[in-house]
Tab-separated table of C-alpha atoms in Angstrom:
chain	number	residue	atom	x	y	z
A	1	ALA	CA	0.639	-8.057	-0.456
A	2	ARG	CA	-1.586	-8.812	-3.378
A	3	VAL	CA	-4.456	-6.381	-3.821
A	4	THR	CA	-7.784	-8.255	-3.926
A	5	GLY	CA	-10.189	-5.442	-4.708
A	6	VAL	CA	-10.585	-1.844	-5.734
A	7	GLN	CA	-13.775	0.125	-5.221
A	8	THR	CA	-14.558	3.674	-6.275
A	9	CYS	CA	-17.415	5.498	-4.614
A	10	ALA	CA	-17.111	8.867	-6.231
A	11	LEU	CA	-13.899	10.363	-7.451
A	12	PRO	CA	-11.620	11.432	-5.854
A	13	ILE	CA	-12.205	8.571	-3.335
A	14	LEU	CA	-10.872	5.031	-3.830
A	15	THR	CA	-10.759	2.005	-1.497
A	16	ILE	CA	-8.252	-0.814	-1.979
A	17	ARG	CA	-8.387	-4.190	-0.225
A	18	TRP	CA	-5.846	-6.977	0.240
A	19	LYS	CA	-5.379	-10.225	2.144
A	20	LYS	CA	-3.315	-10.066	5.322
A	21	LEU	CA	0.228	-11.333	4.809
A	22	TYR	CA	1.406	-13.658	7.584
A	23	GLY	CA	4.342	-12.186	9.496
A	24	ALA	CA	3.864	-8.594	8.325
A	25	ASN	CA	3.918	-5.942	11.049
A	26	GLY	CA	2.400	-3.454	8.661
A	27	TYR	CA	2.188	-2.144	5.125
A	28	ARG	CA	3.574	0.900	3.378
A	29	LEU	CA	1.505	2.383	0.584
A	30	TYR	CA	3.446	4.359	-2.025
A	31	ARG	CA	1.978	6.482	-4.808
A	32	SER	CA	3.204	8.090	-8.009
A	33	LYS	CA	1.897	9.873	-11.086
A	34	SER	CA	4.246	7.731	-13.201
A	35	LYS	CA	3.976	3.929	-13.410
A	36	ASN	CA	7.708	3.163	-13.278
A	37	SER	CA	9.249	5.863	-11.075
A	38	GLY	CA	8.757	8.662	-8.591
A	39	TYR	CA	6.994	6.691	-5.829
A	40	SER	CA	6.759	8.368	-2.444
A	41	LEU	CA	5.331	7.131	0.848
A	42	TYR	CA	1.616	7.926	1.092
A	43	LYS	CA	0.547	5.992	4.217
A	44	THR	CA	1.868	3.493	6.740
A	45	LEU	CA	-0.745	0.960	7.878
A	46	SER	CA	-0.830	-1.519	10.764
A	47	GLY	CA	-0.323	-5.263	10.267
A	48	GLY	CA	-4.008	-5.914	10.911
A	49	ALA	CA	-5.122	-3.581	8.117
A	50	THR	CA	-6.707	-5.161	5.051
A	51	SER	CA	-8.061	-2.051	3.350
A	52	CYS	CA	-7.337	1.631	2.915
A	53	LYS	CA	-9.512	4.514	1.748
A	54	LEU	CA	-7.634	6.935	-0.480
A	55	THR	CA	-8.854	10.496	-0.880
A	56	GLY	CA	-7.845	13.610	-2.779
A	57	LEU	CA	-6.911	11.744	-5.956
A	58	SER	CA	-6.771	13.408	-9.336
A	59	GLY	CA	-5.777	12.060	-12.733
A	60	TYR	CA	-3.942	8.745	-13.002
A	61	THR	CA	-2.324	7.695	-9.740
A	62	TYR	CA	-0.294	4.490	-9.343
A	63	PHE	CA	0.100	2.667	-6.043
A	64	LYS	CA	2.429	0.032	-4.603
A	65	LEU	CA	1.567	-1.805	-1.389
A	66	ILE	CA	4.683	-3.147	0.340
A	67	PRO	CA	4.533	-5.231	3.538
A	68	TYR	CA	7.194	-4.768	6.221
A	69	ARG	CA	8.202	-6.469	9.424
A	70	ASN	CA	10.183	-5.263	12.408
A	71	VAL	CA	13.590	-6.876	12.906
A	72	ASN	CA	16.629	-6.217	15.095
A	73	GLY	CA	14.947	-4.237	17.843
A	74	GLY	CA	12.510	-2.195	15.831
A	75	ARG	CA	14.248	-1.559	12.518
A	76	SER	CA	11.832	-2.282	9.712
A	77	GLU	CA	12.603	-4.278	6.629
A	78	GLU	CA	10.472	-4.100	3.499
A	79	ARG	CA	9.650	-7.240	1.625
A	80	ARG	CA	8.256	-7.094	-1.883
A	81	VAL	CA	5.702	-9.755	-2.735
């Protein structure tokens, strides 16, 4: 999903927003301290979610938002967009 906005209130709080992706059952938000590696799952969000408030951040933190959909009786499949 393409992120459409980022808003900081007061560090360490950040809110990201995106447009709902048709067919997605949810989104997985990954974070890392390095831009190109070391991403780990931070949150799993429902398919209706279009924003997420992130707390407890310090220093540079990189995020990837990956939509997923349930296939074959519940198994989830990630789809990069």
